[in-house]
Amino acid sequence: MAGLPRRIIKETQRLMAEPVPGISASPDESNARYFHVLVQGPKDSPYEGGMFKLELFLPEEYPMSAPKVRFMTKIYHPNIDKLGRICLDILKDKWSPALQIRTVLLSIQALLSAPNPDDPLANDVAEKWKVDEKAAIEEARNWTRKYASAQ
Amino acid sequence: MLEQEEEEELTYSLDDIQKLLQCSICLDRFKQPKLLPCQHTFCQEPCLEGLVRGYSLNLKCPECRAEHRLPYNGVAGFPNNLTIKSFLDLRRKRTRNDSGDVERGGGAGAASADCGQIEQPVPSTAAASRSGCANCNRETFLAKCSHCTQILCEPCTKSHIEQVRNDVLRLVSQLRRGIPRVSNVLSVVDDKAEQFKQRAEVAKADVTEVIERFIMELRSRQRLLHNEIDMFLLGEIRSLTAHKENLQVEIASISSFCQTVESTFTQPDAEVSSDIVKTFREQCVQFMERVRRYEDGSLSLPSERSLRFLMEENRLSDVISNFGEISSVAGDEITTAQNDTQSQEFTPVSSHESTPDINISRSQSEATSSPSPWRNNASSYLRDEGRLHMSSPSSYQTPSSPRSARSWNADYSYPRTSLPSATSDDAAAPRRSLQERRRQHYSDSRISALIGGRVFLNDPQSPGAGRRRTNISRSFSIPEEPYHSDSALTLSRSRTYTPGDSFLENDNENPSPIGHMGTITRSRPTVRFNNISDEETDSTDSEEMLLQVTNFEENESTHIANSVNNYQSKGRSLIRFGQRGNDTMEFTWPRGIAVTREDNILIADSSNHRVQIFDQTGRFLKSFGSYGHCEGEFDCLAGISVNSFGQIIIVDRYNHRIQVFDHHGHFVLAFGEEGCDHGQLLYPWGVACDRMGFIYVCDKENHRIQVFQSNGNFVRAFGFPGHGPGQFENPYYLSISPDSKVYVTDSNNHRIQVFSIYGDYLFSFGSPGSMQGQLRYPKGIVIDPQGFVIVADSGNNRVQVFHGDGRFNCMFGAYGSESGQFKGLEDVALLSNGNIVVSDRENHRIQIF
Amino acid sequence: MVSRLLIFYTCIQFSYTNVFSNFKAVMPRNFKLLEELEAGEKGSGDGTISWGLNDDDDMTLSVWTCMIIGPPRTAFENRMYTLRIGTGEDYPIKPPTARFISKIKLNCVNENGIVDPNKLEVLKRWQPTYSIRNVLEGLKKQMQHKENHKLSQPPENSQY
């Protein structure tokens, strides 16, 4: 029987037992491969004080292929598009099975602390970030207040 | 003693050791830990097995991403991590002592596996040795393993055997997984056999046909020779009959003379005058003389005529015995070039991949499609070979046989067409290079375009003429088809040129359903997208629009359907080069492209802050530029252009300036600075030059176009931010048409806007979307000498070709990294031979179509 | 310590119940829709159908604007039909809804432009593996269907 792989069970256990500070992830009631994630905006970033909702899905091939992650809260970030899709190399070609849900979520948190506008993703926000970083950071703060603080 | 030491350690770091014994892929205790060359350890199954995808030859370490070559027998070939192994065994012992402790970390499965392996010394009947177990080092009853040289104790043997068993099982499952490959090959071989059979049948039929025809020729030759012999015989017999009659007359006259003389002399009462006797005597002498002439042969008899059938028998049989030749050509000359990775990987496939082609070679028949001269030779051999030689010592003339043969020759119309020339073409195809075929194809279409153009010019108004022209071009164009099944593999993305794609203005006929040649063709029914984008525009508006459009329909491209440059047949790249990196021939986000007058390709290698120059075949020539803010240095250059003096104009994006270089790449001048005023730039991107040498720059973040003199003096600016006509949102690239119109890719408005060189808005085309004629973030743009507009439809990962008035012509490309696929294509440029150069940004490469 | 173990146990139990209910990894709605969106953006159609979000920052991924170009040799030929497809919360378990924006006469479309889910095969026999693309293809097939050939069409570009 093609059950839930032990690896996913183990990861879930560990996520629940030793949560990463500032991150919570819990599996969906009807789909053990689907996780509801909350990420706190990191300190000293424009996202500080915000609580961002994400969703994460472990595809059939996991861990041989990367989990799928998306922001469900609107966020103004050069590497995250209007639909919450994340441009992060470890979610694409740099995925490695030695990475885990935990490490992925940590990487996303780190991405919030250190946006990378040089990333190739064709994106208005990235361009704005490059052109006028100050204004962009202010905008990101506004968005955080507007969309991510209601929690 | 050893045991005690380790036990002590364990008490300190049970959890740590627990962690060290955990595979980072399955997060479980190691099962058959394998050590990679980078010193990282993972379970063999399913972790490492799962990492190896498909036919990959390499394995990437999940921890450090180091690439390792896979041993020939798969991941099992990596060495076991013996240290980890012995640690695992140690745990076993611990489990026996206090198994409850491990429960937490090891998990239920691991614990239960441990319980089964408690060692119990059992007396062994086999030849025991006392030198110690190789595995646990304990001195118990030892036995030699039956298949390897290890000497082990009983329990270790058990686990060893268990392991061997697992190994075998794994190998078996590996084998099982391999079976489909082999059976694939089997079916491929079957297919090949079938194909070969068919080819053999065709070849046989060819042979039979040719031979039959020669037999027929021989038969008719036989009839002819027989006729000639008959004729000859008839003439001879006639002359002999005449001779015979003469002789009979002679005999008759002699005998009648004899009779007369005798009867005269024997008449008793008759007086015979001496005169008569005298006459008789003279006559007698005369007859005697004639008879003597017959006797001694001095009288000419009809000469003896020889009749022989002459022929150089050996020559003909030589010809026959050497006639025809079965040649078998490996069909993968082309395929191997592109499929080498695959063939490396699984050699049996490649050896079967090449299906020999049976080729009845008839000397030059494969080089030329005209009736082969050799065949003519052969038949003239046949005609001349069995010539009837007649030798006659006399001047007696029979109808001369060579002449008759020749006249027959003239009457006989030689069936040249009966030979299926297609088969000879077929057989020749694999030998001809792909390039050659393409070239031929190109010239064909060129002819068709030329002819089409001429007919059209005669009658530019009538749509009927247009349709006629299409028909003509249809008859002239040769669909490029995969020539045989093997090359179809590599041609699978080749676009079949369907003449039906041709599009006619004012022609409201159905776009005829086009023969989709298999699923691979990307030809689509044509649909007009004149000004469809704006559905709200009422009729008067659109009429006005059309009026405006017609005012500027001066481009050749607006009234011809098929371009000289055959865009419909593009779609598979001829040349691809480059990968991510900063060596020569490597790129980091290549952006702008320009082509010099010498047909060299200039590539703005954006994040390597340099320009790389290649010739039109992709051979590296040189590069110049480096990172910085001084003269001749760049910070993420973007657009690039060559003006009519051969100077190179480069947009130095993050330095907000334009730099001009001479054609050797030496710095000439720089102008522009960051800002919003006239002559200032904000993240400029694309650049183009008109014939007068004016420089047009896409001032992207100022949402306008600026025009400069070639010395950098500001001339004018046009365009404002917005979505209306003449307004821009991030104009990226621009190009100037042969009839002096400025086409700008208004990227974030997903359209092309067209201006006069003075900045007057003329019209625009394109709307956001993925359908034909729609655009998503258009980037690079280039216009060919006929006025066809080639657009890098970046967001749709395709190249679209439009008529000068914005009507859709054709398109090619899709998302991906294969040939003809793009990831975020950036700029396009045209070589003088009509090939399109495309910078495939996220694939960090250049493709030429 | 004890509480931790308890969590573990609940987790294990919880996970196992899921294991038994999920033989295969079912892709959640949003990720499926993102995949569909990407397919549409890459233009994986044949150029005669297209789909994309109505609002390109619609994070709920629920309103889609789609286009169909009428197939050749039909009454719909060369016309561009716009329609809106709604993917509800329960998509793809439940089928999407479809409504034409451009006026059209088609047997499975009512007078308000709404596609009757009982008259369109693909909606009637909806499978969670189906996608928006299948709906559009289903509608295109309808346009090619004989019974719709003779329907006289409202003027081009008219809307509901």
PDB file of C-alpha atoms in Angstrom, chain C residues 29-91:
ATOM      1  CA  ARG C  29      -6.889  23.347  -4.809  1.00  0.00           C
ATOM      2  CA  ASN C  30      -4.533  26.313  -4.836  1.00  0.00           C
ATOM      3  CA  PHE C  31      -1.524  24.390  -6.053  1.00  0.00           C
ATOM      4  CA  LYS C  32      -3.554  22.735  -8.756  1.00  0.00           C
ATOM      5  CA  LEU C  33      -4.869  26.101  -9.856  1.00  0.00           C
ATOM      6  CA  LEU C  34      -1.372  27.572  -9.857  1.00  0.00           C
ATOM      7  CA  GLU C  35      -0.295  24.756 -12.132  1.00  0.00           C
ATOM      8  CA  GLU C  36      -3.236  25.467 -14.409  1.00  0.00           C
ATOM      9  CA  LEU C  37      -2.353  29.143 -14.412  1.00  0.00           C
ATOM     10  CA  GLU C  38       1.221  28.392 -15.373  1.00  0.00           C
ATOM     11  CA  ALA C  39       0.061  26.104 -18.144  1.00  0.00           C
ATOM     12  CA  GLY C  40      -2.115  28.926 -19.426  1.00  0.00           C
ATOM     13  CA  GLU C  41       0.680  31.455 -19.167  1.00  0.00           C
ATOM     14  CA  LYS C  42       3.028  29.231 -21.066  1.00  0.00           C
ATOM     15  CA  GLY C  43       0.424  29.044 -23.782  1.00  0.00           C
ATOM     16  CA  SER C  44       0.073  25.307 -23.696  1.00  0.00           C
ATOM     17  CA  GLY C  45      -3.182  25.574 -25.573  1.00  0.00           C
ATOM     18  CA  ASP C  46      -3.195  25.462 -29.362  1.00  0.00           C
ATOM     19  CA  GLY C  47      -3.693  29.205 -29.656  1.00  0.00           C
ATOM     20  CA  THR C  48      -7.447  28.935 -29.990  1.00  0.00           C
ATOM     21  CA  ILE C  49      -8.201  28.807 -26.276  1.00  0.00           C
ATOM     22  CA  SER C  50      -6.656  30.732 -23.435  1.00  0.00           C
ATOM     23  CA  TRP C  51      -7.228  31.162 -19.752  1.00  0.00           C
ATOM     24  CA  GLY C  52      -5.846  33.393 -17.082  1.00  0.00           C
ATOM     25  CA  LEU C  53      -6.847  35.003 -13.836  1.00  0.00           C
ATOM     26  CA  ASN C  54      -9.376  37.761 -14.191  1.00  0.00           C
ATOM     27  CA  ASP C  55      -7.371  39.753 -11.713  1.00  0.00           C
ATOM     28  CA  ASP C  56      -3.690  39.015 -11.854  1.00  0.00           C
ATOM     29  CA  ASP C  57      -3.363  39.565  -8.118  1.00  0.00           C
ATOM     30  CA  ASP C  58      -6.375  37.478  -7.152  1.00  0.00           C
ATOM     31  CA  MET C  59      -4.818  35.400  -4.393  1.00  0.00           C
ATOM     32  CA  THR C  60      -7.930  33.287  -4.059  1.00  0.00           C
ATOM     33  CA  LEU C  61      -7.454  32.105  -7.660  1.00  0.00           C
ATOM     34  CA  SER C  62     -11.194  31.919  -8.158  1.00  0.00           C
ATOM     35  CA  VAL C  63     -12.193  34.077 -11.135  1.00  0.00           C
ATOM     36  CA  TRP C  64     -10.753  33.260 -14.537  1.00  0.00           C
ATOM     37  CA  THR C  65     -11.168  35.028 -17.836  1.00  0.00           C
ATOM     38  CA  CYS C  66     -10.991  32.682 -20.750  1.00  0.00           C
ATOM     39  CA  MET C  67     -11.215  33.013 -24.477  1.00  0.00           C
ATOM     40  CA  ILE C  68     -12.219  30.680 -27.234  1.00  0.00           C
ATOM     41  CA  ILE C  69     -11.744  31.368 -30.906  1.00  0.00           C
ATOM     42  CA  GLY C  70     -14.614  29.824 -32.845  1.00  0.00           C
ATOM     43  CA  PRO C  71     -13.492  26.746 -34.732  1.00  0.00           C
ATOM     44  CA  PRO C  72     -13.317  26.948 -38.541  1.00  0.00           C
ATOM     45  CA  ARG C  73     -16.289  25.917 -40.692  1.00  0.00           C
ATOM     46  CA  THR C  74     -18.799  26.621 -37.971  1.00  0.00           C
ATOM     47  CA  ALA C  75     -21.109  29.507 -37.267  1.00  0.00           C
ATOM     48  CA  PHE C  76     -18.634  30.586 -34.608  1.00  0.00           C
ATOM     49  CA  GLU C  77     -15.748  30.831 -36.966  1.00  0.00           C
ATOM     50  CA  ASN C  78     -13.046  33.367 -36.209  1.00  0.00           C
ATOM     51  CA  ARG C  79     -15.046  35.035 -33.504  1.00  0.00           C
ATOM     52  CA  MET C  80     -13.445  35.549 -30.176  1.00  0.00           C
ATOM     53  CA  TYR C  81     -15.649  34.529 -27.253  1.00  0.00           C
ATOM     54  CA  THR C  82     -14.841  35.689 -23.765  1.00  0.00           C
ATOM     55  CA  LEU C  83     -16.158  33.783 -20.799  1.00  0.00           C
ATOM     56  CA  ARG C  84     -15.650  33.759 -17.111  1.00  0.00           C
ATOM     57  CA  ILE C  85     -14.961  30.591 -15.178  1.00  0.00           C
ATOM     58  CA  GLY C  86     -15.355  30.423 -11.439  1.00  0.00           C
ATOM     59  CA  THR C  87     -13.356  27.944  -9.425  1.00  0.00           C
ATOM     60  CA  GLY C  88     -15.013  27.746  -6.038  1.00  0.00           C
ATOM     61  CA  GLU C  89     -13.647  26.705  -2.686  1.00  0.00           C
ATOM     62  CA  ASP C  90     -14.343  23.058  -3.417  1.00  0.00           C
ATOM     63  CA  TYR C  91     -12.674  22.999  -6.782  1.00  0.00           C
TER      64      TYR C  91
END
